[in-house]
Amino acid sequence: MGVFHAAAGALFAIGWFLFADGAAEAKKDDATKYEFVECLPGILCMVAMLMMLAVSMDSIGGNDGGDDMFGGGNVDQDHVTRHKVLFFFAAMVFLSGLTVAVWLQAAKYKGSDNWWPGVALTLQALAFMGSSFCIGAAKLVKPRNDDGMPF
């Protein structure tokens, strides 16, 4: 487990903490109580994270692990296309979650004295996006062959 995995877990936990803190703060005022629509950014970002977990970063980046001179090899192009499409749809679902969070922040909490629940939703979506980015970065980092040599 590397630093990217630890960062992904920390951002994931921070995202849920922000949601819980925003919900607790919103409960103090009847006008800003969380309803189901406030759960949508977290749900959409979680679905997008699960979609991103299924994506092979090597295949969408063009590094398919072949032994050919140019990095190619015997690669199924349908496999690469499926991963690129899944990555695209996951990015769209992430952006949908962020859009809903920003919309709620602007529409529901703009005129309220209690603005923190709206900001917490936006920060939650950003934390989940960062967590998924860290997981993707961890997939790209090759494990180091530690043979005990200092160099």
GROMACS .gro file of N, CA and C in nm, residues 11-137:
model
  381
   11LEU      N    1  -0.898   1.113   0.193
   11LEU     CA    2  -0.993   1.201   0.125
   11LEU      C    3  -1.134   1.144   0.128
   12PHE      N    4  -1.145   1.012   0.116
   12PHE     CA    5  -1.276   0.948   0.122
   12PHE      C    6  -1.339   0.969   0.260
   13ALA      N    7  -1.261   0.947   0.365
   13ALA     CA    8  -1.311   0.967   0.502
   13ALA      C    9  -1.345   1.113   0.528
   14ILE      N   10  -1.262   1.204   0.479
   14ILE     CA   11  -1.289   1.347   0.496
   14ILE      C   12  -1.418   1.385   0.425
   15GLY      N   13  -1.442   1.328   0.307
   15GLY     CA   14  -1.565   1.356   0.234
   15GLY      C   15  -1.689   1.317   0.312
   16TRP      N   16  -1.687   1.199   0.371
   16TRP     CA   17  -1.804   1.157   0.450
   16TRP      C   18  -1.815   1.237   0.579
   17PHE      N   19  -1.702   1.275   0.638
   17PHE     CA   20  -1.707   1.360   0.757
   17PHE      C   21  -1.770   1.495   0.723
   18LEU      N   22  -1.734   1.552   0.609
   18LEU     CA   23  -1.792   1.679   0.568
   18LEU      C   24  -1.943   1.667   0.547
   19PHE      N   25  -1.986   1.557   0.489
   19PHE     CA   26  -2.130   1.536   0.471
   19PHE      C   27  -2.201   1.529   0.605
   20ALA      N   28  -2.146   1.452   0.698
   20ALA     CA   29  -2.208   1.438   0.830
   20ALA      C   30  -2.207   1.570   0.906
   21ASP      N   31  -2.098   1.644   0.896
   21ASP     CA   32  -2.091   1.773   0.964
   21ASP      C   33  -2.190   1.872   0.904
   22GLY      N   34  -2.201   1.873   0.772
   22GLY     CA   35  -2.298   1.961   0.708
   22GLY      C   36  -2.441   1.924   0.744
   23ALA      N   37  -2.470   1.794   0.753
   23ALA     CA   38  -2.604   1.751   0.791
   23ALA      C   39  -2.635   1.789   0.935
   24ALA      N   40  -2.538   1.776   1.023
   24ALA     CA   41  -2.559   1.815   1.163
   24ALA      C   42  -2.581   1.965   1.175
   25GLU      N   43  -2.507   2.042   1.098
   25GLU     CA   44  -2.522   2.188   1.101
   25GLU      C   45  -2.656   2.229   1.039
   26ALA      N   46  -2.698   2.160   0.934
   26ALA     CA   47  -2.824   2.193   0.868
   26ALA      C   48  -2.944   2.160   0.956
   27LYS      N   49  -2.928   2.062   1.043
   27LYS     CA   50  -3.040   2.021   1.129
   27LYS      C   51  -3.074   2.128   1.233
   28LYS      N   52  -2.982   2.219   1.258
   28LYS     CA   53  -3.007   2.325   1.356
   28LYS      C   54  -3.115   2.422   1.311
   29ASP      N   55  -3.137   2.432   1.179
   29ASP     CA   56  -3.233   2.526   1.124
   29ASP      C   57  -3.333   2.448   1.039
   30ASP      N   58  -3.463   2.469   1.063
   30ASP     CA   59  -3.564   2.394   0.987
   30ASP      C   60  -3.563   2.427   0.839
   31ALA      N   61  -3.522   2.547   0.802
   31ALA     CA   62  -3.523   2.588   0.661
   31ALA      C   63  -3.410   2.523   0.582
   32THR      N   64  -3.305   2.481   0.648
   32THR     CA   65  -3.189   2.425   0.577
   32THR      C   66  -3.167   2.278   0.606
   33LYS      N   67  -3.268   2.208   0.656
   33LYS     CA   68  -3.251   2.065   0.683
   33LYS      C   69  -3.216   1.990   0.555
   34TYR      N   70  -3.132   1.888   0.571
   34TYR     CA   71  -3.096   1.805   0.455
   34TYR      C   72  -3.217   1.722   0.414
   35GLU      N   73  -3.242   1.718   0.285
   35GLU     CA   74  -3.343   1.632   0.227
   35GLU      C   75  -3.271   1.533   0.136
   36PHE      N   76  -3.348   1.453   0.062
   36PHE     CA   77  -3.284   1.353  -0.024
   36PHE      C   78  -3.194   1.417  -0.129
   37VAL      N   79  -3.233   1.532  -0.179
   37VAL     CA   80  -3.154   1.595  -0.286
   37VAL      C   81  -3.013   1.630  -0.237
   38GLU      N   82  -2.996   1.653  -0.108
   38GLU     CA   83  -2.862   1.680  -0.054
   38GLU      C   84  -2.776   1.554  -0.050
   39CYS      N   85  -2.837   1.438  -0.061
   39CYS     CA   86  -2.761   1.313  -0.066
   39CYS      C   87  -2.712   1.282  -0.208
   40LEU      N   88  -2.770   1.346  -0.308
   40LEU     CA   89  -2.736   1.315  -0.447
   40LEU      C   90  -2.589   1.337  -0.482
   41PRO      N   91  -2.524   1.447  -0.439
   41PRO     CA   92  -2.382   1.460  -0.475
   41PRO      C   93  -2.297   1.343  -0.424
   42GLY      N   94  -2.321   1.300  -0.302
   42GLY     CA   95  -2.246   1.187  -0.248
   42GLY      C   96  -2.276   1.057  -0.320
   43ILE      N   97  -2.404   1.036  -0.353
   43ILE     CA   98  -2.442   0.913  -0.424
   43ILE      C   99  -2.381   0.911  -0.564
   44LEU      N  100  -2.393   1.023  -0.635
   44LEU     CA  101  -2.338   1.028  -0.770
   44LEU      C  102  -2.187   1.010  -0.770
   45CYS      N  103  -2.119   1.072  -0.676
   45CYS     CA  104  -1.973   1.058  -0.670
   45CYS      C  105  -1.931   0.917  -0.630
   46MET      N  106  -2.010   0.852  -0.545
   46MET     CA  107  -1.978   0.714  -0.508
   46MET      C  108  -1.994   0.620  -0.628
   47VAL      N  109  -2.101   0.640  -0.705
   47VAL     CA  110  -2.121   0.559  -0.826
   47VAL      C  111  -2.006   0.582  -0.924
   48ALA      N  112  -1.965   0.708  -0.939
   48ALA     CA  113  -1.853   0.739  -1.028
   48ALA      C  114  -1.723   0.676  -0.979
   49MET      N  115  -1.703   0.673  -0.847
   49MET     CA  116  -1.582   0.610  -0.793
   49MET      C  117  -1.580   0.460  -0.825
   50LEU      N  118  -1.696   0.395  -0.811
   50LEU     CA  119  -1.703   0.253  -0.843
   50LEU      C  120  -1.678   0.229  -0.992
   51MET      N  121  -1.727   0.320  -1.076
   51MET     CA  122  -1.701   0.308  -1.219
   51MET      C  123  -1.552   0.325  -1.248
   52MET      N  124  -1.489   0.419  -1.180
   52MET     CA  125  -1.345   0.443  -1.201
   52MET      C  126  -1.260   0.325  -1.155
   53LEU      N  127  -1.306   0.253  -1.053
   53LEU     CA  128  -1.230   0.138  -1.006
   53LEU      C  129  -1.222   0.028  -1.112
   54ALA      N  130  -1.323   0.023  -1.200
   54ALA     CA  131  -1.325  -0.080  -1.303
   54ALA      C  132  -1.241  -0.044  -1.425
   55VAL      N  133  -1.191   0.079  -1.430
   55VAL     CA  134  -1.115   0.125  -1.547
   55VAL      C  135  -0.968   0.089  -1.532
   56SER      N  136  -0.912   0.034  -1.639
   56SER     CA  137  -0.768   0.008  -1.644
   56SER      C  138  -0.699   0.133  -1.697
   57MET      N  139  -0.624   0.199  -1.611
   57MET     CA  140  -0.558   0.323  -1.651
   57MET      C  141  -0.451   0.299  -1.758
   58ASP      N  142  -0.389   0.182  -1.757
   58ASP     CA  143  -0.289   0.152  -1.859
   58ASP      C  144  -0.351   0.146  -1.998
   59SER      N  145  -0.471   0.089  -2.007
   59SER     CA  146  -0.531   0.074  -2.140
   59SER      C  147  -0.580   0.207  -2.195
   60ILE      N  148  -0.630   0.297  -2.110
   60ILE     CA  149  -0.677   0.425  -2.165
   60ILE      C  150  -0.563   0.522  -2.190
   61GLY      N  151  -0.449   0.499  -2.126
   61GLY     CA  152  -0.334   0.586  -2.146
   61GLY      C  153  -0.248   0.546  -2.264
   62GLY      N  154  -0.281   0.436  -2.329
   62GLY     CA  155  -0.203   0.392  -2.444
   62GLY      C  156  -0.090   0.299  -2.408
   63ASN      N  157  -0.064   0.279  -2.279
   63ASN     CA  158   0.041   0.189  -2.235
   63ASN      C  159  -0.025   0.056  -2.200
   64ASP      N  160  -0.037  -0.029  -2.299
   64ASP     CA  161  -0.109  -0.154  -2.278
   64ASP      C  162  -0.020  -0.268  -2.233
   65GLY      N  163   0.104  -0.240  -2.208
   65GLY     CA  164   0.192  -0.342  -2.151
   65GLY      C  165   0.247  -0.441  -2.251
   66GLY      N  166   0.236  -0.412  -2.379
   66GLY     CA  167   0.289  -0.503  -2.479
   66GLY      C  168   0.441  -0.499  -2.486
   67ASP      N  169   0.498  -0.597  -2.555
   67ASP     CA  170   0.643  -0.605  -2.568
   67ASP      C  171   0.692  -0.546  -2.699
   68ASP      N  172   0.605  -0.486  -2.775
   68ASP     CA  173   0.643  -0.430  -2.903
   68ASP      C  174   0.734  -0.309  -2.883
   69MET      N  175   0.800  -0.268  -2.989
   69MET     CA  176   0.893  -0.157  -2.982
   69MET      C  177   0.824  -0.027  -2.941
   70PHE      N  178   0.700  -0.010  -2.981
   70PHE     CA  179   0.628   0.114  -2.951
   70PHE      C  180   0.529   0.096  -2.837
   71GLY      N  181   0.542  -0.006  -2.757
   71GLY     CA  182   0.454  -0.027  -2.643
   71GLY      C  183   0.327  -0.102  -2.678
   72GLY      N  184   0.310  -0.136  -2.804
   72GLY     CA  185   0.190  -0.207  -2.846
   72GLY      C  186   0.205  -0.355  -2.823
   73GLY      N  187   0.117  -0.427  -2.875
   73GLY     CA  188   0.121  -0.570  -2.860
   73GLY      C  189  -0.010  -0.626  -2.910
   74ASN      N  190  -0.041  -0.742  -2.871
   74ASN     CA  191  -0.167  -0.804  -2.910
   74ASN      C  192  -0.275  -0.758  -2.813
   75VAL      N  193  -0.337  -0.644  -2.845
   75VAL     CA  194  -0.434  -0.583  -2.755
   75VAL      C  195  -0.570  -0.583  -2.823
   76ASP      N  196  -0.671  -0.620  -2.749
   76ASP     CA  197  -0.808  -0.615  -2.799
   76ASP      C  198  -0.855  -0.470  -2.795
   77GLN      N  199  -0.880  -0.412  -2.912
   77GLN     CA  200  -0.921  -0.272  -2.919
   77GLN      C  201  -1.058  -0.249  -2.857
   78ASP      N  202  -1.144  -0.351  -2.858
   78ASP     CA  203  -1.274  -0.337  -2.792
   78ASP      C  204  -1.256  -0.317  -2.642
   79HIS      N  205  -1.158  -0.385  -2.586
   79HIS     CA  206  -1.127  -0.371  -2.443
   79HIS      C  207  -1.085  -0.227  -2.412
   80VAL      N  208  -0.999  -0.172  -2.494
   80VAL     CA  209  -0.951  -0.035  -2.474
   80VAL      C  210  -1.067   0.063  -2.490
   81THR      N  211  -1.150   0.043  -2.590
   81THR     CA  212  -1.264   0.132  -2.613
   81THR      C  213  -1.362   0.127  -2.497
   82ARG      N  214  -1.388   0.008  -2.445
   82ARG     CA  215  -1.479  -0.005  -2.330
   82ARG      C  216  -1.427   0.073  -2.210
   83HIS      N  217  -1.298   0.064  -2.185
   83HIS     CA  218  -1.240   0.135  -2.071
   83HIS      C  219  -1.243   0.286  -2.092
   84LYS      N  220  -1.221   0.331  -2.214
   84LYS     CA  221  -1.228   0.475  -2.241
   84LYS      C  222  -1.370   0.528  -2.225
   85VAL      N  223  -1.468   0.452  -2.272
   85VAL     CA  224  -1.608   0.493  -2.258
   85VAL      C  225  -1.648   0.494  -2.111
   86LEU      N  226  -1.607   0.392  -2.037
   86LEU     CA  227  -1.640   0.387  -1.894
   86LEU      C  228  -1.574   0.503  -1.819
   87PHE      N  229  -1.451   0.536  -1.854
   87PHE     CA  230  -1.383   0.650  -1.793
   87PHE      C  231  -1.457   0.779  -1.823
   88PHE      N  232  -1.501   0.796  -1.947
   88PHE     CA  233  -1.575   0.917  -1.987
   88PHE      C  234  -1.705   0.928  -1.908
   89PHE      N  235  -1.782   0.819  -1.900
   89PHE     CA  236  -1.908   0.825  -1.827
   89PHE      C  237  -1.886   0.846  -1.677
   90ALA      N  238  -1.781   0.789  -1.622
   90ALA     CA  239  -1.751   0.812  -1.481
   90ALA      C  240  -1.717   0.959  -1.457
   91ALA      N  241  -1.643   1.019  -1.548
   91ALA     CA  242  -1.612   1.162  -1.535
   91ALA      C  243  -1.739   1.246  -1.544
   92MET      N  244  -1.831   1.207  -1.630
   92MET     CA  245  -1.958   1.281  -1.642
   92MET      C  246  -2.042   1.267  -1.515
   93VAL      N  247  -2.041   1.149  -1.455
   93VAL     CA  248  -2.116   1.130  -1.330
   93VAL      C  249  -2.051   1.211  -1.218
   94PHE      N  250  -1.918   1.215  -1.214
   94PHE     CA  251  -1.849   1.301  -1.117
   94PHE      C  252  -1.889   1.447  -1.135
   95LEU      N  253  -1.887   1.494  -1.258
   95LEU     CA  254  -1.924   1.633  -1.284
   95LEU      C  255  -2.071   1.659  -1.251
   96SER      N  256  -2.157   1.559  -1.271
   96SER     CA  257  -2.297   1.574  -1.232
   96SER      C  258  -2.311   1.590  -1.082
   97GLY      N  259  -2.237   1.510  -1.006
   97GLY     CA  260  -2.240   1.523  -0.860
   97GLY      C  261  -2.190   1.659  -0.814
   98LEU      N  262  -2.082   1.706  -0.875
   98LEU     CA  263  -2.029   1.838  -0.840
   98LEU      C  264  -2.127   1.948  -0.879
   99THR      N  265  -2.192   1.933  -0.993
   99THR     CA  266  -2.290   2.031  -1.038
   99THR      C  267  -2.409   2.039  -0.943
  100VAL      N  268  -2.457   1.925  -0.899
  100VAL     CA  269  -2.569   1.924  -0.803
  100VAL      C  270  -2.527   1.990  -0.673
  101ALA      N  271  -2.405   1.964  -0.628
  101ALA     CA  272  -2.357   2.024  -0.503
  101ALA      C  273  -2.347   2.176  -0.515
  102VAL      N  274  -2.292   2.224  -0.625
  102VAL     CA  275  -2.280   2.369  -0.644
  102VAL      C  276  -2.418   2.432  -0.661
  103TRP      N  277  -2.507   2.363  -0.731
  103TRP     CA  278  -2.643   2.414  -0.749
  103TRP      C  279  -2.714   2.426  -0.613
  104LEU      N  280  -2.700   2.326  -0.529
  104LEU     CA  281  -2.761   2.333  -0.396
  104LEU      C  282  -2.700   2.445  -0.313
  105GLN      N  283  -2.570   2.460  -0.324
  105GLN     CA  284  -2.504   2.567  -0.249
  105GLN      C  285  -2.557   2.703  -0.294
  106ALA      N  286  -2.575   2.721  -0.423
  106ALA     CA  287  -2.621   2.851  -0.475
  106ALA      C  288  -2.770   2.872  -0.454
  107ALA      N  289  -2.850   2.768  -0.470
  107ALA     CA  290  -2.995   2.785  -0.466
  107ALA      C  291  -3.051   2.783  -0.324
  108LYS      N  292  -3.008   2.688  -0.245
  108LYS     CA  293  -3.071   2.668  -0.114
  108LYS      C  294  -3.002   2.745  -0.002
  109TYR      N  295  -2.871   2.755  -0.008
  109TYR     CA  296  -2.797   2.809   0.106
  109TYR      C  297  -2.742   2.949   0.082
  110LYS      N  298  -2.769   3.008  -0.033
  110LYS     CA  299  -2.712   3.140  -0.064
  110LYS      C  300  -2.766   3.248   0.029
  111GLY      N  301  -2.896   3.255   0.046
  111GLY     CA  302  -2.955   3.361   0.128
  111GLY      C  303  -2.965   3.325   0.275
  112SER      N  304  -2.921   3.208   0.310
  112SER     CA  305  -2.933   3.161   0.448
  112SER      C  306  -2.815   3.209   0.533
  113ASP      N  307  -2.842   3.226   0.661
  113ASP     CA  308  -2.732   3.257   0.754
  113ASP      C  309  -2.644   3.134   0.775
  114ASN      N  310  -2.702   3.016   0.756
  114ASN     CA  311  -2.633   2.890   0.776
  114ASN      C  312  -2.583   2.840   0.639
  115TRP      N  313  -2.468   2.888   0.594
  115TRP     CA  314  -2.417   2.855   0.461
  115TRP      C  315  -2.326   2.733   0.460
  116TRP      N  316  -2.281   2.687   0.576
  116TRP     CA  317  -2.185   2.577   0.581
  116TRP      C  318  -2.237   2.446   0.519
  117PRO      N  319  -2.364   2.407   0.536
  117PRO     CA  320  -2.408   2.281   0.474
  117PRO      C  321  -2.390   2.278   0.322
  118GLY      N  322  -2.412   2.389   0.255
  118GLY     CA  323  -2.391   2.394   0.110
  118GLY      C  324  -2.245   2.382   0.072
  119VAL      N  325  -2.159   2.449   0.147
  119VAL     CA  326  -2.015   2.440   0.121
  119VAL      C  327  -1.966   2.298   0.150
  120ALA      N  328  -2.020   2.235   0.254
  120ALA     CA  329  -1.980   2.099   0.288
  120ALA      C  330  -2.013   2.001   0.175
  121LEU      N  331  -2.128   2.021   0.109
  121LEU     CA  332  -2.163   1.933  -0.003
  121LEU      C  333  -2.065   1.947  -0.118
  122THR      N  334  -2.027   2.071  -0.149
  122THR     CA  335  -1.932   2.093  -0.257
  122THR      C  336  -1.795   2.035  -0.221
  123LEU      N  337  -1.751   2.055  -0.098
  123LEU     CA  338  -1.622   2.000  -0.056
  123LEU      C  339  -1.625   1.848  -0.053
  124GLN      N  340  -1.741   1.789  -0.019
  124GLN     CA  341  -1.753   1.644  -0.020
  124GLN      C  342  -1.733   1.590  -0.162
  125ALA      N  343  -1.798   1.652  -0.260
  125ALA     CA  344  -1.783   1.608  -0.398
  125ALA      C  345  -1.638   1.623  -0.444
  126LEU      N  346  -1.574   1.733  -0.407
  126LEU     CA  347  -1.433   1.752  -0.445
  126LEU      C  348  -1.342   1.651  -0.376
  127ALA      N  349  -1.372   1.617  -0.250
  127ALA     CA  350  -1.291   1.517  -0.179
  127ALA      C  351  -1.304   1.380  -0.245
  128PHE      N  352  -1.425   1.344  -0.287
  128PHE     CA  353  -1.444   1.216  -0.356
  128PHE      C  354  -1.373   1.215  -0.491
  129MET      N  355  -1.375   1.327  -0.561
  129MET     CA  356  -1.303   1.335  -0.688
  129MET      C  357  -1.152   1.320  -0.664
  130GLY      N  358  -1.101   1.383  -0.560
  130GLY     CA  359  -0.960   1.371  -0.527
  130GLY      C  360  -0.923   1.229  -0.487
  131SER      N  361  -1.013   1.164  -0.414
  131SER     CA  362  -0.989   1.026  -0.374
  131SER      C  363  -0.980   0.934  -0.496
  132SER      N  364  -1.070   0.953  -0.589
  132SER     CA  365  -1.068   0.872  -0.711
  132SER      C  366  -0.943   0.901  -0.794
  133PHE      N  367  -0.900   1.027  -0.797
  133PHE     CA  368  -0.777   1.063  -0.867
  133PHE      C  369  -0.657   0.991  -0.804
  134CYS      N  370  -0.653   0.985  -0.671
  134CYS     CA  371  -0.542   0.917  -0.603
  134CYS      C  372  -0.543   0.767  -0.634
  135ILE      N  373  -0.662   0.708  -0.641
  135ILE     CA  374  -0.670   0.565  -0.676
  135ILE      C  375  -0.620   0.543  -0.818
  136GLY      N  376  -0.658   0.632  -0.909
  136GLY     CA  377  -0.609   0.622  -1.047
  136GLY      C  378  -0.459   0.640  -1.055
  137ALA      N  379  -0.405   0.733  -0.977
  137ALA     CA  380  -0.260   0.753  -0.976
  137ALA      C  381  -0.189   0.632  -0.919
   0.00000   0.00000   0.00000
